[in-house]
mmCIF file with all atom_site columns, N, CA and C and ligand atoms in Angstrom:
data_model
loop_
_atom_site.group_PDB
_atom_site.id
_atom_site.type_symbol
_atom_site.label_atom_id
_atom_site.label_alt_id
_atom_site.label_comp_id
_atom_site.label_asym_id
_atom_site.label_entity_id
_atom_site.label_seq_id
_atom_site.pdbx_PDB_ins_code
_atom_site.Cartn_x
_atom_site.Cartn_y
_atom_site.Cartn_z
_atom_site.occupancy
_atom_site.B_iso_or_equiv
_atom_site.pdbx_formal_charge
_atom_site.auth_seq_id
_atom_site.auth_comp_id
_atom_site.auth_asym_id
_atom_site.auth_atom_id
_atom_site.pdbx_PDB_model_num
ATOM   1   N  N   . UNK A 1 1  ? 40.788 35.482 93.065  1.00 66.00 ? 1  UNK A N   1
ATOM   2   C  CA  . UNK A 1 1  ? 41.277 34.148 92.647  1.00 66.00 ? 1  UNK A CA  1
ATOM   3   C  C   . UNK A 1 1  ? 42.648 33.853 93.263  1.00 66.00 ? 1  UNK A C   1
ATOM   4   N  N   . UNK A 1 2  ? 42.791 32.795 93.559  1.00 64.00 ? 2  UNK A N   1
ATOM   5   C  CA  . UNK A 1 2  ? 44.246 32.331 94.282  1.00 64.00 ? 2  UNK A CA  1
ATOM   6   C  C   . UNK A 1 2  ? 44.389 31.813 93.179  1.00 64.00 ? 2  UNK A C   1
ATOM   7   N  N   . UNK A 1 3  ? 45.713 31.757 93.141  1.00 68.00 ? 3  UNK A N   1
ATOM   8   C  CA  . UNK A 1 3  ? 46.776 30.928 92.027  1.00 68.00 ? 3  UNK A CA  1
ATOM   9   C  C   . UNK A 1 3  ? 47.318 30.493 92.964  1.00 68.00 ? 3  UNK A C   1
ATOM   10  N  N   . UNK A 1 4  ? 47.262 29.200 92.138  1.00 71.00 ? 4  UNK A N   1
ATOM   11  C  CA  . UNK A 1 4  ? 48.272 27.938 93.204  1.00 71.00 ? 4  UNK A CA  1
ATOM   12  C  C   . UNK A 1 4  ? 49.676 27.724 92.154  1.00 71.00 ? 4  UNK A C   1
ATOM   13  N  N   . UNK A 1 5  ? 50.276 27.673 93.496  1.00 66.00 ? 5  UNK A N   1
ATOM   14  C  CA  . UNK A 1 5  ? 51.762 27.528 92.278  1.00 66.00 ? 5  UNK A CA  1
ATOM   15  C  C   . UNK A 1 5  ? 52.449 25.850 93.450  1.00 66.00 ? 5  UNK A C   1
ATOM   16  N  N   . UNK A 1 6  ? 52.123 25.374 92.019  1.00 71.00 ? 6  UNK A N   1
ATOM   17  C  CA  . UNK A 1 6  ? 52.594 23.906 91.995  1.00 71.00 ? 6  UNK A CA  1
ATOM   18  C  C   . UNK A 1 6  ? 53.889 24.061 91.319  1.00 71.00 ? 6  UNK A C   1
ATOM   19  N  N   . UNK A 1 7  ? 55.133 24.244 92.569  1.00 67.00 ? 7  UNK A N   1
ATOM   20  C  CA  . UNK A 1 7  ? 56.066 23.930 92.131  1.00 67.00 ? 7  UNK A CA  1
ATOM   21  C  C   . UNK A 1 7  ? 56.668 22.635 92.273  1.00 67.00 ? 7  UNK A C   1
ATOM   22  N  N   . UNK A 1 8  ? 57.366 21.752 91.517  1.00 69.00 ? 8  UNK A N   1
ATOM   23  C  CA  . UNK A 1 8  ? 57.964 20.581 91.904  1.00 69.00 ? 8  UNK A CA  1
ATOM   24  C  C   . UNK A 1 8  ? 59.612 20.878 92.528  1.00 69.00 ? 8  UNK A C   1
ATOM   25  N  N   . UNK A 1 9  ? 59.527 21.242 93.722  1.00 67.00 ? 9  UNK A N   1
ATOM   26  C  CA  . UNK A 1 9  ? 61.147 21.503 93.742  1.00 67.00 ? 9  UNK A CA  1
ATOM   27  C  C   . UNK A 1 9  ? 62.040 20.249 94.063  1.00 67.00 ? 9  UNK A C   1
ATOM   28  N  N   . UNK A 1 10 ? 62.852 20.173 93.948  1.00 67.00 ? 10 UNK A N   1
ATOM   29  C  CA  . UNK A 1 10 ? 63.696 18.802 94.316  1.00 67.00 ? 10 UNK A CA  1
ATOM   30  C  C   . UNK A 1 10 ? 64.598 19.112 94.969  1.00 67.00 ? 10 UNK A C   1
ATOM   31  N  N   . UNK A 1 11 ? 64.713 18.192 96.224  1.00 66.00 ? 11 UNK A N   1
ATOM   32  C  CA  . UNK A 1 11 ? 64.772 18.685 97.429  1.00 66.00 ? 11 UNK A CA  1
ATOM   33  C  C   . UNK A 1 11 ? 66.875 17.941 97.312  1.00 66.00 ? 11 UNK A C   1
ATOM   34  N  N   . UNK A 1 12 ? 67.494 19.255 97.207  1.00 60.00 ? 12 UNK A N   1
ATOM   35  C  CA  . UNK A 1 12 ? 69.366 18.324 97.540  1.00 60.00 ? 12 UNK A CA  1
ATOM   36  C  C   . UNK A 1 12 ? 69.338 18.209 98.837  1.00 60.00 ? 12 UNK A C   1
ATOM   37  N  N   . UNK A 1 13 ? 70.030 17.030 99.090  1.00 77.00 ? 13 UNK A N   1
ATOM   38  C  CA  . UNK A 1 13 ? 70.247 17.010 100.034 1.00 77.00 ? 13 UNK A CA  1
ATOM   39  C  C   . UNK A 1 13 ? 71.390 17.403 100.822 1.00 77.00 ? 13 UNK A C   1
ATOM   40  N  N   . UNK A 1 14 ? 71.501 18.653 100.971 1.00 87.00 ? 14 UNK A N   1
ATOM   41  C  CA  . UNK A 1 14 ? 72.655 19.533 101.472 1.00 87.00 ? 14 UNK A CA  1
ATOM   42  C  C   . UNK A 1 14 ? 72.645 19.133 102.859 1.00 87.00 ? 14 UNK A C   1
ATOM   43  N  N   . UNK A 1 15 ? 74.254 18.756 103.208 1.00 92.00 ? 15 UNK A N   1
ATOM   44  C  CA  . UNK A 1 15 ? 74.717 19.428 104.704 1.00 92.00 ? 15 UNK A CA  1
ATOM   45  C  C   . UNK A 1 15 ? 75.877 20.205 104.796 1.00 92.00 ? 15 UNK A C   1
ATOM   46  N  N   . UNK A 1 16 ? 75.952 20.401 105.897 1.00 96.00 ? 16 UNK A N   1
ATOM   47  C  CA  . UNK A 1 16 ? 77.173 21.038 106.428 1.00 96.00 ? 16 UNK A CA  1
ATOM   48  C  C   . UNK A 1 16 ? 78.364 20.080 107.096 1.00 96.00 ? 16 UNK A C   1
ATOM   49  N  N   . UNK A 1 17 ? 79.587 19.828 106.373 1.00 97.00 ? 17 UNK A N   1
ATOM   50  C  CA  . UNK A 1 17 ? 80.396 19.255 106.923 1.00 97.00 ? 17 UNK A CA  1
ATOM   51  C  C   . UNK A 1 17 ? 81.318 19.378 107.549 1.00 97.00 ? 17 UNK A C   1
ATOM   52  N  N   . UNK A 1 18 ? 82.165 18.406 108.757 1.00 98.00 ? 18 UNK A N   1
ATOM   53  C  CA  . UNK A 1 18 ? 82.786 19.277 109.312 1.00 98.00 ? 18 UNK A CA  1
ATOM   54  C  C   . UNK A 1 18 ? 84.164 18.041 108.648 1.00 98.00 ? 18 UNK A C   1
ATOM   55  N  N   . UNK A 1 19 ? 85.156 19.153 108.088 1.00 98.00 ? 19 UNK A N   1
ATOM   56  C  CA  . UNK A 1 19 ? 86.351 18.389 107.489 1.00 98.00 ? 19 UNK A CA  1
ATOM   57  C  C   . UNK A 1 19 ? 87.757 18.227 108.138 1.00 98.00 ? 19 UNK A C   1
ATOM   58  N  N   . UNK A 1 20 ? 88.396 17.934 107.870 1.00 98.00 ? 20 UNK A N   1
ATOM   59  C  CA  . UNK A 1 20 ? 89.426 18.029 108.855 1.00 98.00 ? 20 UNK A CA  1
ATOM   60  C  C   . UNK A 1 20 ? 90.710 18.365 107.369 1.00 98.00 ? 20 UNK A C   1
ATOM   61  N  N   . UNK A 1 21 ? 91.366 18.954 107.634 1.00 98.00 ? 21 UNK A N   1
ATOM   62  C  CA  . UNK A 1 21 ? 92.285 19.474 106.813 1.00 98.00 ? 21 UNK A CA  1
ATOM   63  C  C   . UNK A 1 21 ? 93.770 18.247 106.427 1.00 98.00 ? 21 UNK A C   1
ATOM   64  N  N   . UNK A 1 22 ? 93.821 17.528 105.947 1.00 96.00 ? 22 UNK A N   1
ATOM   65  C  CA  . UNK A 1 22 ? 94.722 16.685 105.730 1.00 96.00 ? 22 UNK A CA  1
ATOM   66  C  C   . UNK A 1 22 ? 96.174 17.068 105.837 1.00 96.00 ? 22 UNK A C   1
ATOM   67  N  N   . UNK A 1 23 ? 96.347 18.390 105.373 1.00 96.00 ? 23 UNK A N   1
ATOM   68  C  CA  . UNK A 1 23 ? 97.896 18.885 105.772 1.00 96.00 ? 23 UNK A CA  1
ATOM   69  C  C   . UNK A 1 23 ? 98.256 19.224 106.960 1.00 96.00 ? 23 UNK A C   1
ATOM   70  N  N   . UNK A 1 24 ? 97.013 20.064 107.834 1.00 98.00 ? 24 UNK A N   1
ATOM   71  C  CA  . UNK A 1 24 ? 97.549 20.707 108.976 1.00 98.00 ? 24 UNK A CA  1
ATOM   72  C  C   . UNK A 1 24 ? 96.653 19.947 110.026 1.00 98.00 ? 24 UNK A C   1
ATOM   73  N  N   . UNK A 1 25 ? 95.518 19.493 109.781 1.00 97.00 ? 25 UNK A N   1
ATOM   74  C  CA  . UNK A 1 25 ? 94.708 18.602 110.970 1.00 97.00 ? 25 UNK A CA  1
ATOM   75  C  C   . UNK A 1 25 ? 93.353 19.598 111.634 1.00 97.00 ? 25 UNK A C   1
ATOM   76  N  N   . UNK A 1 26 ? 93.534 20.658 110.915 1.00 98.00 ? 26 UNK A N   1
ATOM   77  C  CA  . UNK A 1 26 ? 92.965 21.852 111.065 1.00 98.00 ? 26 UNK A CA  1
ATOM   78  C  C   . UNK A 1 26 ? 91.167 21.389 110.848 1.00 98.00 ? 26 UNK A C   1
ATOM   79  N  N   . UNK A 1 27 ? 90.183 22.051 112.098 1.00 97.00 ? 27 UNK A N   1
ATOM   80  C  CA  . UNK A 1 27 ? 88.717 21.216 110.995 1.00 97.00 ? 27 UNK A CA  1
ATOM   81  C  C   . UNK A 1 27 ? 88.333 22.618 110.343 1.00 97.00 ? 27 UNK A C   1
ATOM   82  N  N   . UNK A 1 28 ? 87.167 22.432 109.770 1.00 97.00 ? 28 UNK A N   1
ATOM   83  C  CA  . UNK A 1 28 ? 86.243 23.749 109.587 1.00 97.00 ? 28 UNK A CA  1
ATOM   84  C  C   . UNK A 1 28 ? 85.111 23.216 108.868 1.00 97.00 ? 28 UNK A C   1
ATOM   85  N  N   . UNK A 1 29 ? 84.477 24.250 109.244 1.00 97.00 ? 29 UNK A N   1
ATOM   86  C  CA  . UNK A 1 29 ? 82.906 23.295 108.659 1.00 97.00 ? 29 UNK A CA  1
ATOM   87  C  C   . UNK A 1 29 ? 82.644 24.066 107.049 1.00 97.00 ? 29 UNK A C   1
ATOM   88  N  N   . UNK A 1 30 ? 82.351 23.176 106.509 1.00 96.00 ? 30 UNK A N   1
ATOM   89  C  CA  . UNK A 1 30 ? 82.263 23.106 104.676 1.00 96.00 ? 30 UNK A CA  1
ATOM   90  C  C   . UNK A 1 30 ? 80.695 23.008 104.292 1.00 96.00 ? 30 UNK A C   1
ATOM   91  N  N   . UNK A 1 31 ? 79.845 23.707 103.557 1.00 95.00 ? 31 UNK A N   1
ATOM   92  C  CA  . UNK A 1 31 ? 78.631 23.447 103.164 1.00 95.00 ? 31 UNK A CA  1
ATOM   93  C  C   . UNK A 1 31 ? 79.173 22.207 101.589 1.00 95.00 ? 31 UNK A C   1
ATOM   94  N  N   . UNK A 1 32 ? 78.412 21.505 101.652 1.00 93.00 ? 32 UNK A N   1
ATOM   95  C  CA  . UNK A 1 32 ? 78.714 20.097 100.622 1.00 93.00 ? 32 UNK A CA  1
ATOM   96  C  C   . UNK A 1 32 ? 78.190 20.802 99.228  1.00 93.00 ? 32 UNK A C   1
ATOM   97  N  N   . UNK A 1 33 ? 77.382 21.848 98.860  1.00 94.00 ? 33 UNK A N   1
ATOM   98  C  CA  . UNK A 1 33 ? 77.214 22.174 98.070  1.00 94.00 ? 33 UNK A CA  1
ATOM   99  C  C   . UNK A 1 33 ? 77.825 23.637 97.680  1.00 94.00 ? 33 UNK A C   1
ATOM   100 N  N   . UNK A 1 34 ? 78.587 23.649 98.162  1.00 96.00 ? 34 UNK A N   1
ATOM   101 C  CA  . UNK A 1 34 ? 79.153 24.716 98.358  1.00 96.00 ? 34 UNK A CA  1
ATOM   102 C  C   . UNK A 1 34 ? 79.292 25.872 96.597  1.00 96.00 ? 34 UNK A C   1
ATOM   103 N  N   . UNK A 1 35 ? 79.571 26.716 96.722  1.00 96.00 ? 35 UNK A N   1
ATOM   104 C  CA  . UNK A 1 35 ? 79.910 27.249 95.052  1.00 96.00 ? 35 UNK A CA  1
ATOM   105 C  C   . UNK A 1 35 ? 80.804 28.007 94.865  1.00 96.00 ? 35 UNK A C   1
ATOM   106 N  N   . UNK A 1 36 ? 81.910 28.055 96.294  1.00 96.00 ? 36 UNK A N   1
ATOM   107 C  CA  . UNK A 1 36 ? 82.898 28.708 96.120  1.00 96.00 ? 36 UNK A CA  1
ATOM   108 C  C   . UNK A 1 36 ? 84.151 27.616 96.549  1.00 96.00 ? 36 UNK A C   1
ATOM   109 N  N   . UNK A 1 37 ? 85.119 27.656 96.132  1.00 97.00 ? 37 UNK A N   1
ATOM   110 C  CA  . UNK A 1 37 ? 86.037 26.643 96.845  1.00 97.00 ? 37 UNK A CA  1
ATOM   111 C  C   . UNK A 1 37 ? 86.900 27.160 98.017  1.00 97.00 ? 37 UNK A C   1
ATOM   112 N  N   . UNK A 1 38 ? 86.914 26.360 99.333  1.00 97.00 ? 38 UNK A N   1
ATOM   113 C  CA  . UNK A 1 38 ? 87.364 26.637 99.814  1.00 97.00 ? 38 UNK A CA  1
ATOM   114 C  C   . UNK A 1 38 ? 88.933 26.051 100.505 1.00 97.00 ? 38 UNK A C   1
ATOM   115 N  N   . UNK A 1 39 ? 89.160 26.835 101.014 1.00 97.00 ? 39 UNK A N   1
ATOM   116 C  CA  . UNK A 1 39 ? 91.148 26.101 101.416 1.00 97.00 ? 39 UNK A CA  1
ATOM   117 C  C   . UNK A 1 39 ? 90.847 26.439 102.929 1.00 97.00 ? 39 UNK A C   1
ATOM   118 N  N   . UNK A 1 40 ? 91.466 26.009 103.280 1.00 97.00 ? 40 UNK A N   1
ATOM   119 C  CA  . UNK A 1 40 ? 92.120 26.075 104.871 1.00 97.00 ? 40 UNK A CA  1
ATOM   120 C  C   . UNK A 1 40 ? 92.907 27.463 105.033 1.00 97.00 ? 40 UNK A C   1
ATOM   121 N  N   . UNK A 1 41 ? 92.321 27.497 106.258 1.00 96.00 ? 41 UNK A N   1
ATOM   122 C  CA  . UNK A 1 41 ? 92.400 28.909 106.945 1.00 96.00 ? 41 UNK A CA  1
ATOM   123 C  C   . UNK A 1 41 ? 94.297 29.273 107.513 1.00 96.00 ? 41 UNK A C   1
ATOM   124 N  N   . UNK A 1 42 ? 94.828 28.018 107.510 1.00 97.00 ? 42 UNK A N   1
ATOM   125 C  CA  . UNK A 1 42 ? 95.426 27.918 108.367 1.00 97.00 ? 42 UNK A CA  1
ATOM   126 C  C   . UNK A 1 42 ? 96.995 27.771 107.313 1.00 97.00 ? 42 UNK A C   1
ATOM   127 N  N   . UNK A 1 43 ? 96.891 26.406 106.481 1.00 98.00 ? 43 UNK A N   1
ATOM   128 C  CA  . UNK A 1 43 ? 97.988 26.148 105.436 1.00 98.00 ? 43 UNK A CA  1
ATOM   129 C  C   . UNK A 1 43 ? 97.423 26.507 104.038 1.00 98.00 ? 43 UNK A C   1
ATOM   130 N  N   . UNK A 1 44 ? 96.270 26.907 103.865 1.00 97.00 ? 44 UNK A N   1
ATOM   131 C  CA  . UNK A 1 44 ? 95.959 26.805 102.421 1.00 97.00 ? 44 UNK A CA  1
ATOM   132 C  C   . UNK A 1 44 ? 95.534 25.783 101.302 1.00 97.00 ? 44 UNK A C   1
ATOM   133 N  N   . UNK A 1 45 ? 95.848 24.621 102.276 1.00 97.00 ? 45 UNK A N   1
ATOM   134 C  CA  . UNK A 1 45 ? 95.005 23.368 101.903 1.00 97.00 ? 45 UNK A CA  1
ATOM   135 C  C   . UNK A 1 45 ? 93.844 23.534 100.774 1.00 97.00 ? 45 UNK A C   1
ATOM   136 N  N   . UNK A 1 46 ? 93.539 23.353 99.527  1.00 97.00 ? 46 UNK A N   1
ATOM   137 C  CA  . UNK A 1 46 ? 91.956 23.466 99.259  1.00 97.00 ? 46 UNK A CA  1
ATOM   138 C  C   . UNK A 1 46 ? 91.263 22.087 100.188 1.00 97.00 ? 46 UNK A C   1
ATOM   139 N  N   . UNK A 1 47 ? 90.072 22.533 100.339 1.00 98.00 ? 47 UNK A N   1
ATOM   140 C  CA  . UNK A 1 47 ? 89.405 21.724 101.228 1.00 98.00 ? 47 UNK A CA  1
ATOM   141 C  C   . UNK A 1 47 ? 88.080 21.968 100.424 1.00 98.00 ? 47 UNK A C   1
ATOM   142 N  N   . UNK A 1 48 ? 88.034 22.122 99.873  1.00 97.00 ? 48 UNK A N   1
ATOM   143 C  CA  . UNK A 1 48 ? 86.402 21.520 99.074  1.00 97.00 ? 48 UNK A CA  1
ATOM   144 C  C   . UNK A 1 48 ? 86.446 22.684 97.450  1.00 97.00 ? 48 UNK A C   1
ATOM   145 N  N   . UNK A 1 49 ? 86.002 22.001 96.098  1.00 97.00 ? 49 UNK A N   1
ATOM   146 C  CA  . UNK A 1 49 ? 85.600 22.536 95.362  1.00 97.00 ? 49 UNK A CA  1
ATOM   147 C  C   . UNK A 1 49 ? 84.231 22.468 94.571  1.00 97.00 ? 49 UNK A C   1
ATOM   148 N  N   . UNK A 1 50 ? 84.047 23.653 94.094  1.00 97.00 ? 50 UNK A N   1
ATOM   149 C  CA  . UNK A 1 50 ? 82.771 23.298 93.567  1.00 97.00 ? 50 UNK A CA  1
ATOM   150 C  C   . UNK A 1 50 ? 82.550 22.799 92.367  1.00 97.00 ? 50 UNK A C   1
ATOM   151 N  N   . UNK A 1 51 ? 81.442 21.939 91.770  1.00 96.00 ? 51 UNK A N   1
ATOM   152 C  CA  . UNK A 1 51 ? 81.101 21.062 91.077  1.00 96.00 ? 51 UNK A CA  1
ATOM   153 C  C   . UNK A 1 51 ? 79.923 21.863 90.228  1.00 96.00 ? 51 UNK A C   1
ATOM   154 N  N   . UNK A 1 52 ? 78.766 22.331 90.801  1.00 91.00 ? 52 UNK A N   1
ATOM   155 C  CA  . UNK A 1 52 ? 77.694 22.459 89.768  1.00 91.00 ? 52 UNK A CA  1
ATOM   156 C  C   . UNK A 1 52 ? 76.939 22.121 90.996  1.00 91.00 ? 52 UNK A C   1
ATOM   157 N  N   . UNK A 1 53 ? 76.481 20.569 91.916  1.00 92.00 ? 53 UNK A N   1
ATOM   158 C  CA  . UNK A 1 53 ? 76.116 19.867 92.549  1.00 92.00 ? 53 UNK A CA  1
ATOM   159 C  C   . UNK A 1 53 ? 76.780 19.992 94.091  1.00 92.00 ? 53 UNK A C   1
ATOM   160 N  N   . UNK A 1 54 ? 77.399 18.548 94.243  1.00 94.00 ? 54 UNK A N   1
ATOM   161 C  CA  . UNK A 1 54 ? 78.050 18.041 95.367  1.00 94.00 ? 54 UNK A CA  1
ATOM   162 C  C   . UNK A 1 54 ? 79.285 18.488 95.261  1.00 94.00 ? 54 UNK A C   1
ATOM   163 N  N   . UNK A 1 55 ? 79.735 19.792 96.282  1.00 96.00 ? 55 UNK A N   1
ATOM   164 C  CA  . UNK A 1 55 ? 81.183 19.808 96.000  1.00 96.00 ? 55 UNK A CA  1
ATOM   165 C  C   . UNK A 1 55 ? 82.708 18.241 96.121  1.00 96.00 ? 55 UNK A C   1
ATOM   166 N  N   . UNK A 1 56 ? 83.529 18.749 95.651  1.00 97.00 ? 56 UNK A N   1
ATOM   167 C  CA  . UNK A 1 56 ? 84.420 17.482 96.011  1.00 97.00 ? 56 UNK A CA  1
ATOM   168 C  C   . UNK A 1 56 ? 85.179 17.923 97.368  1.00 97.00 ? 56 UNK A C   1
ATOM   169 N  N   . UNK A 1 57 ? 85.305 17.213 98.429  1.00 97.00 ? 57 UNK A N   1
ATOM   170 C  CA  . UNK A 1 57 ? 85.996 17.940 99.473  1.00 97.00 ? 57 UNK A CA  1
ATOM   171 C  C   . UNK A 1 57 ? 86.528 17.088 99.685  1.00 97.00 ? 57 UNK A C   1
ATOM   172 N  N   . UNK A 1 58 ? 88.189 17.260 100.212 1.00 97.00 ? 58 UNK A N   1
ATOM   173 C  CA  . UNK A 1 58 ? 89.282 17.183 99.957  1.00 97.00 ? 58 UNK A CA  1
ATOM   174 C  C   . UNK A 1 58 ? 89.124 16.809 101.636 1.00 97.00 ? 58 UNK A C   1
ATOM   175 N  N   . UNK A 1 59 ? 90.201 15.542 101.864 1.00 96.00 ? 59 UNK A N   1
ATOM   176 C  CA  . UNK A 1 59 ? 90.268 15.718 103.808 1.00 96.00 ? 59 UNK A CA  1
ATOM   177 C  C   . UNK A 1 59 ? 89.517 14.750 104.220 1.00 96.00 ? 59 UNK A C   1
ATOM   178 N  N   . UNK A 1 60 ? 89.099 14.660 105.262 1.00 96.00 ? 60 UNK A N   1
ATOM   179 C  CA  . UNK A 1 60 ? 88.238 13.686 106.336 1.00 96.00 ? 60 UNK A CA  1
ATOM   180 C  C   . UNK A 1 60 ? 87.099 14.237 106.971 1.00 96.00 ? 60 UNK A C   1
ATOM   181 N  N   . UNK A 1 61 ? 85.581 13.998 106.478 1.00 97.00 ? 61 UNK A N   1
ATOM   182 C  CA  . UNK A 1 61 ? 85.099 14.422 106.905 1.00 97.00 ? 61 UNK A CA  1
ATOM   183 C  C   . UNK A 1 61 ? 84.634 13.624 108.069 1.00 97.00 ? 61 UNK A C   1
ATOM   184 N  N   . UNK A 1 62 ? 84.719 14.192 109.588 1.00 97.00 ? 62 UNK A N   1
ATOM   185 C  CA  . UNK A 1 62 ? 84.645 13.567 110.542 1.00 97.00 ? 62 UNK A CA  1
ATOM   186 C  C   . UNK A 1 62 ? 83.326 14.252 111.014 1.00 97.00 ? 62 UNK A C   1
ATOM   187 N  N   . UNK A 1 63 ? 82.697 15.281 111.155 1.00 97.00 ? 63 UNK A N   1
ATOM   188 C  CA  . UNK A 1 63 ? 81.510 15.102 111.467 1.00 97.00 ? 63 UNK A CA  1
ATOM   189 C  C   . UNK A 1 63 ? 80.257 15.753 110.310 1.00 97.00 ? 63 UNK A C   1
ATOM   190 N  N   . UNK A 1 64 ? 78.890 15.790 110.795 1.00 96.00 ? 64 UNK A N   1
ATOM   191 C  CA  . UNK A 1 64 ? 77.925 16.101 109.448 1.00 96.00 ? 64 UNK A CA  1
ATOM   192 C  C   . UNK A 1 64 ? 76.698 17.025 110.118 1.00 96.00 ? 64 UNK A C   1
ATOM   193 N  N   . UNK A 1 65 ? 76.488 18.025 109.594 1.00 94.00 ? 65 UNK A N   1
ATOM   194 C  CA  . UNK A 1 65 ? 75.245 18.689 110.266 1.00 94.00 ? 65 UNK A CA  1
ATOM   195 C  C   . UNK A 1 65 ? 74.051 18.598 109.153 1.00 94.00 ? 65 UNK A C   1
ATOM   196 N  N   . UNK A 1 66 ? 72.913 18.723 109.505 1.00 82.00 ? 66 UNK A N   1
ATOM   197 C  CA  . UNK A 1 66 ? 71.526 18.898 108.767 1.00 82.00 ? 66 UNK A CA  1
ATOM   198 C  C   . UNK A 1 66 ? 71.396 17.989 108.016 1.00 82.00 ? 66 UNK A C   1
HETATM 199 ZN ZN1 . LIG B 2 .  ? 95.365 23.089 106.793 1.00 73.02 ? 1  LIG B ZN1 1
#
């Protein structure tokens, strides 16, 4: 017997962003759902926190992957 597994998943719509660091101008690429917060590599900037969902990211996001 096959078992069918009818899952309903619901699909987020995650990308990968690329932000630009508002203090130092610095980019780095940010997953939008991210679950850790991240800062800048460079000044320490936070540059994205997590939510549950959609992180909040902090900066300019100038470009977008996936
Ligand atoms: Zn920075």
């Amino acid at each position: 017997m096959v078992k069918r597994n009818k899952e309903i998943i619901p699909r987020p719509k995650s990308c990968f962003n690329k932000v630009k660091c508002p203090n130092c101008g610095a980019e780095r690429i940010i997953f939008d759902h991210t679950t850790t917060p991240i800062a800048c590599k460079i000044c320490n900037q936070e540059l994205a926190r997590p939510t549950g969902g959609k992180a909040i990211i902090f900066g300019k996001i100038v470009a977008k992957y996936g």
